Amino acid sequence: QLQLVESGGGLVQPGGSLRLSCAASGFTSDYYTIGWVRQAPGKEREGVSCISSSDGTTVYADSVKGRFTISRDTAKNTVYLQMNSLRPEDTAVYYCAVKLYWDPRISTDYDYWGQGTQVTISP
């Protein structure tokens, strides 16, 4: 079975940094999309970034380009989201998610979801 466990959320000041981790297990294919999706109170879900499990190709939403970096450690079966220059509008629950094919688009239509981790940027 596919399982996703996020960690690394917390409280940080504007301009600060935070690194989220997503530990994945149960993969049987090398063509998954692993993504980060966030949802702030009162707002719809927003795709943030995604990465190909096969070759590490990355895609970013315009709102985070230049500030966030998604990466993978294939030996540890872990995907990371390094978040720099954080802003109050980045406050949200961040979810790690997987779809069972490579999709080079920012989206929210994933097949498997983690529990989410709270990220709060407070001035």
XYZ file of C-alpha atoms in Angstrom:
123
model
C 0.000 0.000 0.000
C 1.086 3.552 -0.642
C 1.744 5.610 2.468
C 2.835 9.229 2.748
C 3.951 10.849 5.998
C 4.737 14.575 6.128
C 6.883 16.288 8.722
C 8.720 19.559 9.286
C 5.857 22.018 9.655
C 5.882 24.695 12.296
C 5.939 28.390 13.081
C 8.427 30.709 11.388
C 8.852 34.470 11.000
C 8.412 36.245 7.657
C 11.578 35.915 5.610
C 12.503 32.694 7.361
C 12.918 29.178 6.030
C 11.381 25.787 6.628
C 12.013 22.346 5.164
C 9.171 19.864 4.779
C 9.738 16.142 4.324
C 7.516 13.464 2.808
C 8.450 9.871 3.545
C 6.903 7.538 0.978
C 6.489 3.772 0.963
C 4.744 1.176 -1.179
C 5.846 2.457 -4.599
C 5.827 -0.115 -7.407
C 6.425 2.197 -10.386
C 9.073 4.734 -11.376
C 6.621 7.089 -13.115
C 4.825 8.661 -10.163
C 4.246 12.352 -9.658
C 4.953 13.474 -6.097
C 3.501 16.869 -5.295
C 2.960 19.387 -2.547
C -0.503 20.934 -2.231
C -1.530 23.543 0.318
C -4.821 24.797 1.692
C -5.302 27.951 3.712
C -8.448 28.587 5.794
C -11.322 29.728 3.589
C -9.411 29.077 0.367
C -9.359 26.293 -2.188
C -6.499 23.849 -2.446
C -3.508 25.154 -4.376
C -0.888 23.054 -6.098
C 2.570 24.223 -5.043
C 5.117 21.986 -6.727
C 5.683 18.498 -8.073
C 8.541 16.222 -9.023
C 8.918 13.166 -11.226
C 9.846 9.986 -9.391
C 11.664 8.717 -12.480
C 14.062 11.518 -13.436
C 13.570 14.297 -10.882
C 11.985 16.845 -13.233
C 10.448 19.665 -11.168
C 7.552 22.077 -11.669
C 6.505 25.084 -9.557
C 3.498 27.324 -9.146
C 4.177 30.940 -10.088
C 3.509 32.031 -6.509
C 6.522 30.101 -5.167
C 9.025 30.187 -8.040
C 12.421 31.347 -6.871
C 11.547 30.751 -3.204
C 10.667 27.042 -2.913
C 12.678 24.045 -4.078
C 11.374 20.490 -4.367
C 13.851 17.628 -4.341
C 14.047 13.906 -3.787
C 16.359 11.424 -2.093
C 15.725 8.154 -3.883
C 17.788 6.130 -1.406
C 15.595 7.334 1.470
C 12.314 7.334 -0.507
C 11.805 10.900 0.640
C 10.731 14.128 -1.071
C 11.531 17.540 0.384
C 10.161 21.036 0.011
C 12.678 23.705 0.972
C 10.797 26.948 1.594
C 12.759 30.202 1.757
C 11.735 33.853 1.993
C 8.463 32.822 3.580
C 5.526 35.225 3.583
C 2.364 35.341 5.715
C 0.340 34.296 2.662
C 2.272 31.002 2.630
C 0.445 30.004 5.831
C -1.501 26.804 5.128
C -1.715 23.092 5.733
C 0.762 21.492 3.347
C -0.026 18.036 1.965
C 2.244 15.580 0.233
C 0.415 13.727 -2.533
C 1.014 11.175 -5.296
C -0.559 10.440 -8.655
C 0.239 7.202 -10.453
C 1.711 8.731 -13.602
C 3.964 11.626 -14.542
C 2.009 14.853 -14.974
C 4.140 17.934 -15.753
C 1.441 20.333 -14.561
C 0.628 22.075 -11.311
C -2.626 20.497 -10.127
C -4.554 19.124 -7.147
C -5.959 15.888 -8.656
C -3.834 13.363 -6.798
C -4.596 9.724 -6.011
C -2.975 9.444 -2.573
C -2.618 11.991 0.199
C -0.696 12.368 3.413
C -2.187 13.769 6.611
C -0.762 17.251 6.128
C 1.500 19.459 8.216
C 0.714 22.973 9.425
C 2.965 25.815 8.279
C 2.410 29.177 9.943
C 4.287 32.358 9.040
C 3.604 34.950 11.692
C 4.995 38.495 11.886
